[in-house]
PDB file of C-alpha atoms and ligand atoms in Angstrom:
ATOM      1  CA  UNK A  24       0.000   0.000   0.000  1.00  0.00           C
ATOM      2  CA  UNK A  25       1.093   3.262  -1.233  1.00  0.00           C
ATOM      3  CA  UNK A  26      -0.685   5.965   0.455  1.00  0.00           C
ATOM      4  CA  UNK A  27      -0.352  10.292   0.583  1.00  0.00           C
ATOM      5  CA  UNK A  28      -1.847  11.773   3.455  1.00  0.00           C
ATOM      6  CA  UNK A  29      -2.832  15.235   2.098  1.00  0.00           C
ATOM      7  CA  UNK A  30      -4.084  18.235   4.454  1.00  0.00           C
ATOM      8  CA  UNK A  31      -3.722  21.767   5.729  1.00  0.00           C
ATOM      9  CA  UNK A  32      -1.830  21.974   8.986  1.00  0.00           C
ATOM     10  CA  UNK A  33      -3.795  20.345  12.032  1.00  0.00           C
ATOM     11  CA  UNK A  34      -5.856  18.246   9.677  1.00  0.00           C
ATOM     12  CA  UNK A  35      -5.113  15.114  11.333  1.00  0.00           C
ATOM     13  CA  UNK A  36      -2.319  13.998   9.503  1.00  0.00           C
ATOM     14  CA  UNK A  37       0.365  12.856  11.627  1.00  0.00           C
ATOM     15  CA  UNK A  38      -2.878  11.549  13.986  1.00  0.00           C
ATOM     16  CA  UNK A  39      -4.274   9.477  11.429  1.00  0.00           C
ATOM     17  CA  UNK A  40      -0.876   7.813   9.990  1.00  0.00           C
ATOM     18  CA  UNK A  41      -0.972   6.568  13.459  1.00  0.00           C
ATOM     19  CA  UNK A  42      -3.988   4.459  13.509  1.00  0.00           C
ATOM     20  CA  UNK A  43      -3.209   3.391  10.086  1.00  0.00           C
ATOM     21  CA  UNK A  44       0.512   1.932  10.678  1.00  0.00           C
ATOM     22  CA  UNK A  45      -1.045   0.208  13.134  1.00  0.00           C
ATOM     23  CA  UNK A  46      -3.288  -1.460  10.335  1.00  0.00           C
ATOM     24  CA  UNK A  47      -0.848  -1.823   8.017  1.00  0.00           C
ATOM     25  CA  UNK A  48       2.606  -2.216   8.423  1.00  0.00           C
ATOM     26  CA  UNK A  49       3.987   0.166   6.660  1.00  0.00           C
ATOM     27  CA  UNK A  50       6.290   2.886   7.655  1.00  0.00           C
ATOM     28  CA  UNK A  51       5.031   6.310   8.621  1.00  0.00           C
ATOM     29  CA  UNK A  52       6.737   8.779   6.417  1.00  0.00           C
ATOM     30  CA  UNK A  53       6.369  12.234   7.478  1.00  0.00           C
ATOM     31  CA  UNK A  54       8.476  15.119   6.013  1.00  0.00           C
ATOM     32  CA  UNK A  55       7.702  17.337   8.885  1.00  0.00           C
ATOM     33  CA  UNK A  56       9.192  14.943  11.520  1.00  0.00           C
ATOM     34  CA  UNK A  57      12.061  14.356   9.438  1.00  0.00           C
ATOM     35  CA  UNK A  58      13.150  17.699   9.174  1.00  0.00           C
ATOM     36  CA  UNK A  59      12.454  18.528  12.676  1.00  0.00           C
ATOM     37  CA  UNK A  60      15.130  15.971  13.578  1.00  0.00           C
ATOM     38  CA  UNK A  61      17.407  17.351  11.240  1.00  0.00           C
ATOM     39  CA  UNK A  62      17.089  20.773  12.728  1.00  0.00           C
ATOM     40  CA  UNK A  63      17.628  19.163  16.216  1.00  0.00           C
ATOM     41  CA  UNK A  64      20.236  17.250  15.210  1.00  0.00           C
ATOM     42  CA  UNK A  65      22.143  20.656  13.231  1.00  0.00           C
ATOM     43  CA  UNK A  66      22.534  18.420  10.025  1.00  0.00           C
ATOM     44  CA  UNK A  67      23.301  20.502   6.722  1.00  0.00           C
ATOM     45  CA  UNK A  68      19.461  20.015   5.715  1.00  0.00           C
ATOM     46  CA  UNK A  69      18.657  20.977   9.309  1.00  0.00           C
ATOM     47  CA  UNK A  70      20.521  23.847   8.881  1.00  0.00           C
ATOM     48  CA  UNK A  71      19.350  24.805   5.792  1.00  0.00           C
ATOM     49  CA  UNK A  72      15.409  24.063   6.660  1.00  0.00           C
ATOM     50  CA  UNK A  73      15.137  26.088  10.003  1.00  0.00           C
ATOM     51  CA  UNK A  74      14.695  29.413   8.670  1.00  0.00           C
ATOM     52  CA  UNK A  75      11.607  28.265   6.069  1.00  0.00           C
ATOM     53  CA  UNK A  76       9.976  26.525   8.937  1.00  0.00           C
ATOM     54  CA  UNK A  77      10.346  28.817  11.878  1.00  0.00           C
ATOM     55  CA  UNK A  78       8.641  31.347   8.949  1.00  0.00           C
ATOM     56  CA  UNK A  79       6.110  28.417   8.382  1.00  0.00           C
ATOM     57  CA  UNK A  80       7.271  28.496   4.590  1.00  0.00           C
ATOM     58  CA  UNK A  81       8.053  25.346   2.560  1.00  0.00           C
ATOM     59  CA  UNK A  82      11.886  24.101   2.739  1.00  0.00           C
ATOM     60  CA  UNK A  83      13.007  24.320  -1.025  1.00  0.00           C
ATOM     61  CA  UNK A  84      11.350  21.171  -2.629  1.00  0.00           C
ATOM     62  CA  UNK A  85      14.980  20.219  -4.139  1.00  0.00           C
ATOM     63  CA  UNK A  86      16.195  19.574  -0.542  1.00  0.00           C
ATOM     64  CA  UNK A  87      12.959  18.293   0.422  1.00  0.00           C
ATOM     65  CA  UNK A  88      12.428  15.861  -2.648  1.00  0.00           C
ATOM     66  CA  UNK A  89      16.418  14.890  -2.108  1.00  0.00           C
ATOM     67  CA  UNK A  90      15.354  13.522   1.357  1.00  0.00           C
ATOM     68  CA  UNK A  91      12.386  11.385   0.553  1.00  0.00           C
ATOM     69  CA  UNK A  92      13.580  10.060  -2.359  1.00  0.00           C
ATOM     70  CA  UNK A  93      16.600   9.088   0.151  1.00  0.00           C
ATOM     71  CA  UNK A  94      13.956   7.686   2.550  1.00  0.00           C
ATOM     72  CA  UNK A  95      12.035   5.608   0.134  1.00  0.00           C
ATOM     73  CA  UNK A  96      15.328   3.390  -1.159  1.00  0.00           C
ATOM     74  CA  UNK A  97      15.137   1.843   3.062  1.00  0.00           C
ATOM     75  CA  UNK A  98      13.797  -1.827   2.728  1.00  0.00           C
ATOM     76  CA  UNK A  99      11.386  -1.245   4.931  1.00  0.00           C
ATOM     77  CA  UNK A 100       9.345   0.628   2.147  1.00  0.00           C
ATOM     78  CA  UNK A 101       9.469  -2.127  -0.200  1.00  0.00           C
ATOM     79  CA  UNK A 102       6.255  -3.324   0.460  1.00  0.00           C
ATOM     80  CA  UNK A 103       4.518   0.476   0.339  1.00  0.00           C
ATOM     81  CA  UNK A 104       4.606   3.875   2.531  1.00  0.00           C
ATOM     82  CA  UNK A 105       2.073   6.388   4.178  1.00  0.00           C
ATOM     83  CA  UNK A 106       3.613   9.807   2.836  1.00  0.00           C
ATOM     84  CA  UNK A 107       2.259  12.438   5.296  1.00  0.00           C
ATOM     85  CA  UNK A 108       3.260  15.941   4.500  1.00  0.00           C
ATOM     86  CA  UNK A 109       4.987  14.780   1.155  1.00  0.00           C
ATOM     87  CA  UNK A 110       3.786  16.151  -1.889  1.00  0.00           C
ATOM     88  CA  UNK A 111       2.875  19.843  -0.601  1.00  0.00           C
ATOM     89  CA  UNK A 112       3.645  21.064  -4.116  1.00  0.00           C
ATOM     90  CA  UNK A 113       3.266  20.201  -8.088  1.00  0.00           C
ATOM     91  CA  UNK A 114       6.869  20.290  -8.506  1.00  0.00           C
ATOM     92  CA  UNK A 115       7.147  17.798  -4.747  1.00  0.00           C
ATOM     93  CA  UNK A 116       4.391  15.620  -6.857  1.00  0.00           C
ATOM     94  CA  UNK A 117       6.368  15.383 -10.113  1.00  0.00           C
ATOM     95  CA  UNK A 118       9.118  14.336  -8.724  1.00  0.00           C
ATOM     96  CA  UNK A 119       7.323  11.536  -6.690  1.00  0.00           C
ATOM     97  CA  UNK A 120       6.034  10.211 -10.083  1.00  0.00           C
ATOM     98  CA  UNK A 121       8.815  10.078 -11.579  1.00  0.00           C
ATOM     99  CA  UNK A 122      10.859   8.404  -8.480  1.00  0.00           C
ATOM    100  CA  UNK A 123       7.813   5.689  -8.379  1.00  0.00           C
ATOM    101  CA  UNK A 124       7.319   4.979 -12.271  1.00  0.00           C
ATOM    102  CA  UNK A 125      11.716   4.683 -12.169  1.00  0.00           C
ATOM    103  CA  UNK A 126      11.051   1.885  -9.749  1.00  0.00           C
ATOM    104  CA  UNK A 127       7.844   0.704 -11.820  1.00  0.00           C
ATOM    105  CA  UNK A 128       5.414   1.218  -8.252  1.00  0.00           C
ATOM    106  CA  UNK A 129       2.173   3.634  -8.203  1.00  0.00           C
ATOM    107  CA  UNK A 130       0.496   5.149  -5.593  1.00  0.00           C
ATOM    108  CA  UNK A 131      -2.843   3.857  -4.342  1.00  0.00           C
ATOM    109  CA  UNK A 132      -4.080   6.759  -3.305  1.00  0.00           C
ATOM    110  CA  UNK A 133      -4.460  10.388  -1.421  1.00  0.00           C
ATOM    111  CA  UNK A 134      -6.178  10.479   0.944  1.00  0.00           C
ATOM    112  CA  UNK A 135      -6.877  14.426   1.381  1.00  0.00           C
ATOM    113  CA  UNK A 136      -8.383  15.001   4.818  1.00  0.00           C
ATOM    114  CA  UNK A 137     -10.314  18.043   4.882  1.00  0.00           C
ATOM    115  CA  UNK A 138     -11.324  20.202   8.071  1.00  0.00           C
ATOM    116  CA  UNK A 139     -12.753  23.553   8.323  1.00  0.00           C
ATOM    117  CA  UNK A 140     -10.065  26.532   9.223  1.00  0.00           C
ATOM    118  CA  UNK A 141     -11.936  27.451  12.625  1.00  0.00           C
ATOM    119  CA  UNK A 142     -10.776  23.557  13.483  1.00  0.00           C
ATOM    120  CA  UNK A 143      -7.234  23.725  12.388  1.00  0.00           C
ATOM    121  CA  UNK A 144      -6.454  26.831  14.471  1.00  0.00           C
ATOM    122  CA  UNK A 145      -8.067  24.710  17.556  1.00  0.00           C
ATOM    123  CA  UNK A 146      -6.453  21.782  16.773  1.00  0.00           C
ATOM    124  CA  UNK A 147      -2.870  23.531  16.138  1.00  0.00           C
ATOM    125  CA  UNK A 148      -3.121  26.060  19.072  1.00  0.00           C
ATOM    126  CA  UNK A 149      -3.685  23.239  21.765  1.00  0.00           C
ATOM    127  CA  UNK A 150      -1.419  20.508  20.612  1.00  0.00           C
ATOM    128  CA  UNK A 151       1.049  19.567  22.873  1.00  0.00           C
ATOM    129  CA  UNK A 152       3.975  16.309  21.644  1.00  0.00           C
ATOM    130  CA  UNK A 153       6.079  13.928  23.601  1.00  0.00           C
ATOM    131  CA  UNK A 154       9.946  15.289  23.649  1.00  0.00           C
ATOM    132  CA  UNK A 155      10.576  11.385  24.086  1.00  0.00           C
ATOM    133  CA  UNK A 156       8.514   9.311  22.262  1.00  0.00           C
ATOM    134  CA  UNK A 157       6.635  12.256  19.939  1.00  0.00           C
ATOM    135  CA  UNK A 158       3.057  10.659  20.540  1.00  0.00           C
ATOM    136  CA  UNK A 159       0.890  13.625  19.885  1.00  0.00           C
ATOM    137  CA  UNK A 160      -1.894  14.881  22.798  1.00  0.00           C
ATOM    138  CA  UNK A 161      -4.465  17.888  22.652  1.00  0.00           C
ATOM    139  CA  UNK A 162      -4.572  20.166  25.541  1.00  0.00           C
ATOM    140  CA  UNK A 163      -8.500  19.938  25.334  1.00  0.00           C
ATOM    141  CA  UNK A 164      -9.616  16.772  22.729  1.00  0.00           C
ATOM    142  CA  UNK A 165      -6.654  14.036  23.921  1.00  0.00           C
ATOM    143  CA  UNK A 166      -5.618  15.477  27.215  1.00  0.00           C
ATOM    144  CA  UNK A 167      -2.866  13.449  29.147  1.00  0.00           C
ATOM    145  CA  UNK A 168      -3.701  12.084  32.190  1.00  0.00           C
ATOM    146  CA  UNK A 169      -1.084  14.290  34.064  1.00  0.00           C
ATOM    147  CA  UNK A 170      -0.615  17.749  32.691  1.00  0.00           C
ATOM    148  CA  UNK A 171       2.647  18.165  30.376  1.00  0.00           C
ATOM    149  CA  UNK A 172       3.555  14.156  30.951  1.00  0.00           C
ATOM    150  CA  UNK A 173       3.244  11.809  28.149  1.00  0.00           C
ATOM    151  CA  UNK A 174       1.081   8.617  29.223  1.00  0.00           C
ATOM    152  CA  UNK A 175       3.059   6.551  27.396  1.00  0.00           C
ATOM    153  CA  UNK A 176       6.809   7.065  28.758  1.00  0.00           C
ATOM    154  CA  UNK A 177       6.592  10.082  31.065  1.00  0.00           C
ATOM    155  CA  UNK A 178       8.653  12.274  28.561  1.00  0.00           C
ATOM    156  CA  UNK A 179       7.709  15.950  28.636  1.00  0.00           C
ATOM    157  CA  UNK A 180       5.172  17.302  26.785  1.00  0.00           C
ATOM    158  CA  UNK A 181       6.100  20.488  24.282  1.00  0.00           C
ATOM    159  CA  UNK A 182       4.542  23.249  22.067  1.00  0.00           C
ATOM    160  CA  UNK A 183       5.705  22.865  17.982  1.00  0.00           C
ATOM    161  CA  UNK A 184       8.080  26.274  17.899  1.00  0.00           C
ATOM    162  CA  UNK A 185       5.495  26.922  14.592  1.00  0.00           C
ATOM    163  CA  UNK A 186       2.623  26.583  16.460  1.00  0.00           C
ATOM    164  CA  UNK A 187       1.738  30.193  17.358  1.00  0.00           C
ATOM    165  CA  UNK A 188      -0.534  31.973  15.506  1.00  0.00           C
ATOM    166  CA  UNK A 189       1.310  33.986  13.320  1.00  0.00           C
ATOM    167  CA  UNK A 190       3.719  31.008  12.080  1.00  0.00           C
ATOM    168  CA  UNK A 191       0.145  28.775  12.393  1.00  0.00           C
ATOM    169  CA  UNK A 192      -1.583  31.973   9.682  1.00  0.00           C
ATOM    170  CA  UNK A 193       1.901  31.952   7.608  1.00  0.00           C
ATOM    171  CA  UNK A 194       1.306  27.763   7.264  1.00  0.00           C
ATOM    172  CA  UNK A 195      -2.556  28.010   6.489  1.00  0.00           C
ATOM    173  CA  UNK A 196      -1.490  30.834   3.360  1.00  0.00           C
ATOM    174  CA  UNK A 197       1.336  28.739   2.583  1.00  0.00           C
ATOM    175  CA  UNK A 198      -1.543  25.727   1.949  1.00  0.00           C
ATOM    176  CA  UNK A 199      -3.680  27.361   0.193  1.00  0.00           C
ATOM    177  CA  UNK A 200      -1.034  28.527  -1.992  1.00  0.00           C
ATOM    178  CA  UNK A 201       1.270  25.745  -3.025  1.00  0.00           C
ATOM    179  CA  UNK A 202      -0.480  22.358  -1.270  1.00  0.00           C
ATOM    180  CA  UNK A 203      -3.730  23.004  -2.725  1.00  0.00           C
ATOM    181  CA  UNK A 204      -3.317  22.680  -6.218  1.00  0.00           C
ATOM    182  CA  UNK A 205      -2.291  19.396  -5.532  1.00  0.00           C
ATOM    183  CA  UNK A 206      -5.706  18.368  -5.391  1.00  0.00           C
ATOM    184  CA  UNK A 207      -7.124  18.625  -9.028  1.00  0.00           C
ATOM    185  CA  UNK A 208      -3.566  17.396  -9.602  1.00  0.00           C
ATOM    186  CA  UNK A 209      -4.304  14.124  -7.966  1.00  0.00           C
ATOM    187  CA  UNK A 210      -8.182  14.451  -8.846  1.00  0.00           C
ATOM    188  CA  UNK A 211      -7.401  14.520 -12.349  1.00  0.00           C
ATOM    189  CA  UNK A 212      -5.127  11.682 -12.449  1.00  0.00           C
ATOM    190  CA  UNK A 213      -8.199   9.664 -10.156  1.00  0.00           C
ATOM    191  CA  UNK A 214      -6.091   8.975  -7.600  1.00  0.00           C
ATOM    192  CA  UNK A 215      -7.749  11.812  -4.943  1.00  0.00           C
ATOM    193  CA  UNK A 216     -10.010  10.510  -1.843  1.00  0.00           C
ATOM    194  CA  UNK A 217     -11.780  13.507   0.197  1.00  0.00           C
ATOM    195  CA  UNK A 218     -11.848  12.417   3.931  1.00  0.00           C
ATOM    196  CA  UNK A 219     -14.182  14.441   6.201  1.00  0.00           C
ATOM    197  CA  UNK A 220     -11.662  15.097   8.919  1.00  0.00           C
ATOM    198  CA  UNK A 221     -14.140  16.325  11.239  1.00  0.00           C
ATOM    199  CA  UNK A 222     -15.153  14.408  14.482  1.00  0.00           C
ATOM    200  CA  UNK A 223     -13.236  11.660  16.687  1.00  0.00           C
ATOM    201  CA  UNK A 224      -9.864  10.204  15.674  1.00  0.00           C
ATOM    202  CA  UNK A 225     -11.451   7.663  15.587  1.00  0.00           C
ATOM    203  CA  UNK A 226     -14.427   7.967  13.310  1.00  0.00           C
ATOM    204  CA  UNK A 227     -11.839   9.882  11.068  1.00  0.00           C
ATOM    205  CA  UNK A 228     -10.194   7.005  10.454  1.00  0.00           C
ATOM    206  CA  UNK A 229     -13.037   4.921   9.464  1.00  0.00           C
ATOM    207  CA  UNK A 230     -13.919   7.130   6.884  1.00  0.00           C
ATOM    208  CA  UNK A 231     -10.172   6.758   5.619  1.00  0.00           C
ATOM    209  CA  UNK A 232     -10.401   2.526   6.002  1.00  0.00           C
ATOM    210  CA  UNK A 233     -13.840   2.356   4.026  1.00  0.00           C
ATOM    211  CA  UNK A 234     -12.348   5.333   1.559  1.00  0.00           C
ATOM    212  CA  UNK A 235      -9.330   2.565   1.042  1.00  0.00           C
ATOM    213  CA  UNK A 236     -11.139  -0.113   0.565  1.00  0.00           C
ATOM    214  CA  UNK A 237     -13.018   1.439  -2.790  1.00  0.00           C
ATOM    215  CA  UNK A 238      -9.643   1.795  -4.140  1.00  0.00           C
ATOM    216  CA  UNK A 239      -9.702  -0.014  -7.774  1.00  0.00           C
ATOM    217  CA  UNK A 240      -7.733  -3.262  -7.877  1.00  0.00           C
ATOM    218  CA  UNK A 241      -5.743  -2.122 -10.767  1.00  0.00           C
ATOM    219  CA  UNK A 242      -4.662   1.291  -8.139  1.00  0.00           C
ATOM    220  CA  UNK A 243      -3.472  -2.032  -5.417  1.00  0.00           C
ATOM    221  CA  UNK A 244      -0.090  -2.444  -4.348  1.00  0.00           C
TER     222      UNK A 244
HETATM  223  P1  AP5 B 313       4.480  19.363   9.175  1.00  0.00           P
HETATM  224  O1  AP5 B 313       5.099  18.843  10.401  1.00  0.00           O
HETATM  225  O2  AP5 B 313       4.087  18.436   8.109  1.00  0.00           O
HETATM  226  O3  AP5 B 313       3.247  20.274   9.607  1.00  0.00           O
HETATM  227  P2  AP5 B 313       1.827  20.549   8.926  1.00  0.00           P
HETATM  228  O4  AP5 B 313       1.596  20.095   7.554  1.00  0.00           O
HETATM  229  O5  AP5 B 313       1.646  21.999   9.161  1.00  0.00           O
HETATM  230  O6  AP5 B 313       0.883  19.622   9.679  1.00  0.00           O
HETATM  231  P3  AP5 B 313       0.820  19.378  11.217  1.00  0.00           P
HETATM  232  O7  AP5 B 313       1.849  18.370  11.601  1.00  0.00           O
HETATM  233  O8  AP5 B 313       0.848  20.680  11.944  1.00  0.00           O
HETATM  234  O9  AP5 B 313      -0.655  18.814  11.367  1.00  0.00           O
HETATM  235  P4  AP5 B 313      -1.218  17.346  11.180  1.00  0.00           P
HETATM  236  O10 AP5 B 313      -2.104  17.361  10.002  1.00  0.00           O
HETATM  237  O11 AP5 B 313      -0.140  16.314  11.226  1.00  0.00           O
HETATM  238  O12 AP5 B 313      -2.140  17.270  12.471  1.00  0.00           O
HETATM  239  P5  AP5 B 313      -1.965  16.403  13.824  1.00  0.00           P
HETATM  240  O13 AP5 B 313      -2.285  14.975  13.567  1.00  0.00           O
HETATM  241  O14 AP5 B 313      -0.681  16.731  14.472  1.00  0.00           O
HETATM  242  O15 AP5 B 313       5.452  20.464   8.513  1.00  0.00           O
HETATM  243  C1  AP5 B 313       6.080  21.448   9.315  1.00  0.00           C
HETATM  244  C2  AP5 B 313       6.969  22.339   8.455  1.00  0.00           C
HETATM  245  O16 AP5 B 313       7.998  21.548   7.843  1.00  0.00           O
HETATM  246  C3  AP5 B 313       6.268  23.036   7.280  1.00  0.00           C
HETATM  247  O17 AP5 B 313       5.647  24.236   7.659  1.00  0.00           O
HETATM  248  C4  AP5 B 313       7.446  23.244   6.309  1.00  0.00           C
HETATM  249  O18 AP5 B 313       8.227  24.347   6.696  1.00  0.00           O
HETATM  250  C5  AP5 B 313       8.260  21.968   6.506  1.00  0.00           C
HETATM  251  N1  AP5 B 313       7.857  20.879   5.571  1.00  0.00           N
HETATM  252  C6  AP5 B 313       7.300  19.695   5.900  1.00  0.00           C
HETATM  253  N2  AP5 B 313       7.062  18.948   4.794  1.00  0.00           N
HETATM  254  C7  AP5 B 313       7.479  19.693   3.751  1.00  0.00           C
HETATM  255  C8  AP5 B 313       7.467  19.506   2.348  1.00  0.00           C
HETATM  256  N3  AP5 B 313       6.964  18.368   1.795  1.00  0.00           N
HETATM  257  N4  AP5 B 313       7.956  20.487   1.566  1.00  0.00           N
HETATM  258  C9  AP5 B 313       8.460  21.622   2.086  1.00  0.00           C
HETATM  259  N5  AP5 B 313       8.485  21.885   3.403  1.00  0.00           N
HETATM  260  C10 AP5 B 313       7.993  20.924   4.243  1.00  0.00           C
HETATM  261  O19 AP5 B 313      -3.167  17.028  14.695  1.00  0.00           O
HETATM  262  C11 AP5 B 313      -3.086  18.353  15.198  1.00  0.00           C
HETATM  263  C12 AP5 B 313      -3.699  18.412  16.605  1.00  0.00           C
HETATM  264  O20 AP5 B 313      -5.093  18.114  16.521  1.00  0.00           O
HETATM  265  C13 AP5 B 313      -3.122  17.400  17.602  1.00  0.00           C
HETATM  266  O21 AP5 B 313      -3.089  17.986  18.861  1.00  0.00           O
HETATM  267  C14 AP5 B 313      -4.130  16.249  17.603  1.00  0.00           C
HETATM  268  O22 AP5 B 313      -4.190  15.607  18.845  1.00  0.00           O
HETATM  269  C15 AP5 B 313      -5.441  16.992  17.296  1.00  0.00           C
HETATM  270  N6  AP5 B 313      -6.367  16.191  16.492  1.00  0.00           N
HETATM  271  C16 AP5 B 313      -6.062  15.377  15.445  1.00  0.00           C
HETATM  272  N7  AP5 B 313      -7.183  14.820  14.931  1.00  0.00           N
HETATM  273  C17 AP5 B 313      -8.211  15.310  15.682  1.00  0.00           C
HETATM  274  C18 AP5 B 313      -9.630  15.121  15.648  1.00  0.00           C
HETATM  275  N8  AP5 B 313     -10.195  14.296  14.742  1.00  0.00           N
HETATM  276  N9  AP5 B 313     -10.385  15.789  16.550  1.00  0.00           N
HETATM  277  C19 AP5 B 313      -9.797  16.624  17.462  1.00  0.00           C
HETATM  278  N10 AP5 B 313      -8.479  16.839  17.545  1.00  0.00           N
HETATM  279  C20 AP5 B 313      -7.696  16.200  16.664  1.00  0.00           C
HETATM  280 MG1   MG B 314       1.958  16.352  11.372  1.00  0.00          MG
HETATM  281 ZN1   ZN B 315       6.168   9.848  25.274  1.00  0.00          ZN
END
């Protein structure tokens, strides 16, 4: 299974390829993560990428494409992906064609999860991660049970740096701008799902499962 997770920022993305690597094992790809460890780790990339992000801007999509296409030669992608974050532009999309049809693969499908902009600002403003293990938690929707402690390993709990609402304003533009077009691009080429992202996790993700399973056999990987 070959699967794009599509969405403006605090759709659900990184929340929903979750849940689904948990039905299929495949490895959770997200650009976002990866260049956040870059930047922590002061890699050239890192380097490089800090100053778009901080702004909530894209990184350049050479550096960006550079590092998936990187990502996508590990074995453990040989039997498919969930891209989340990756393609936010035509020229991010191109390039993920042509790195797929080199290796003769396809994607199944994107799934675009859509959520009104009222919503994303909620969602974005209380989200609070796991310095440890990165499991994600909502100050309000998916409290922890103690405040600032993950559940899972006791890590501390932190605010995304991008997460305030002028870099959150900057990243909504930035969507609308560059990430959107991507969805006649995929619509045209009948490989676009719309996902209500609205609601529980939960129900979220059944929309995504039942959207998956009217994928055409000839789209299966
Ligand atoms: P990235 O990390 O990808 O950020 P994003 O796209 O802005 O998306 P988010 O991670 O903020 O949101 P999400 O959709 O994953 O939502 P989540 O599940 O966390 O990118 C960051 C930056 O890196 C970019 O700005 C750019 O600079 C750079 N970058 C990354 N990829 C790039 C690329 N391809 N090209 C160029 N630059 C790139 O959920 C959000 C919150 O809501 C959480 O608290 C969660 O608990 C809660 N929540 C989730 N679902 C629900 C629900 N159904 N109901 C209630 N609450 C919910
Ligand atoms: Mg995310
Ligand atoms: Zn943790």
């Amino acid at each position: 299974m070959r699967l794009v997770l599509l969405g403006p920022p605090g759709a659900g993305k990184g929340t929903q390829a979750q849940l689904l690597k948990q039905t299929f094992a495949i490895p959770h790809i997200s650009t976002g993560d990866l260049l956040r460890q870059a930047v922590k780790e002061e890699t050239n990339l890192g380097k490089q990428a800090r100053a778009y992000m901080d702004k909530g801007e894209l990184v350049p999509d050479e550096l960006v494409t550079a590092m998936v296409a990187e990502r996508l030669q590990h074995p453990d992608c040989a039997s498919g992906f969930l891209l989340d974050g990756f393609p936010r532009s035509i020229a991010q999309a191109d390039a993920l064609a042509d790195e797929l049809t080199r290796s003769g693969k396809r994607l199944d499908g994107v799934m675009s999860i859509m959520v009104p902009r009222a919503d994303l600002i909620e969602r974005l403003s209380g989200r609070r991660v796991c310095r440890e293990c990165g499991t994600m938690y909502h100050e309000r929707f998916d409290p922890p049970k103690r405040a600032g402690v993950c559940d899972k390993c006791q890590g501390v709990l932190y605010q995304r740096s991008d997460d305030n609402a002028e870099t959150v304003s900057a990243r909504l533009v930035v969507y609308e701008r560059s990430t959107a077009p991507l969805l006649s691009y995929y619509g045209d080429r009948e490989l676009l799902y719309e996902i209500d992202g609205r609601g529980m996790p939960e129900e979220v993700g059944q929309r995504i499962t039942a959207a998956l399973n009217t994928v055409p056999a000839t789209h299966r990987s």
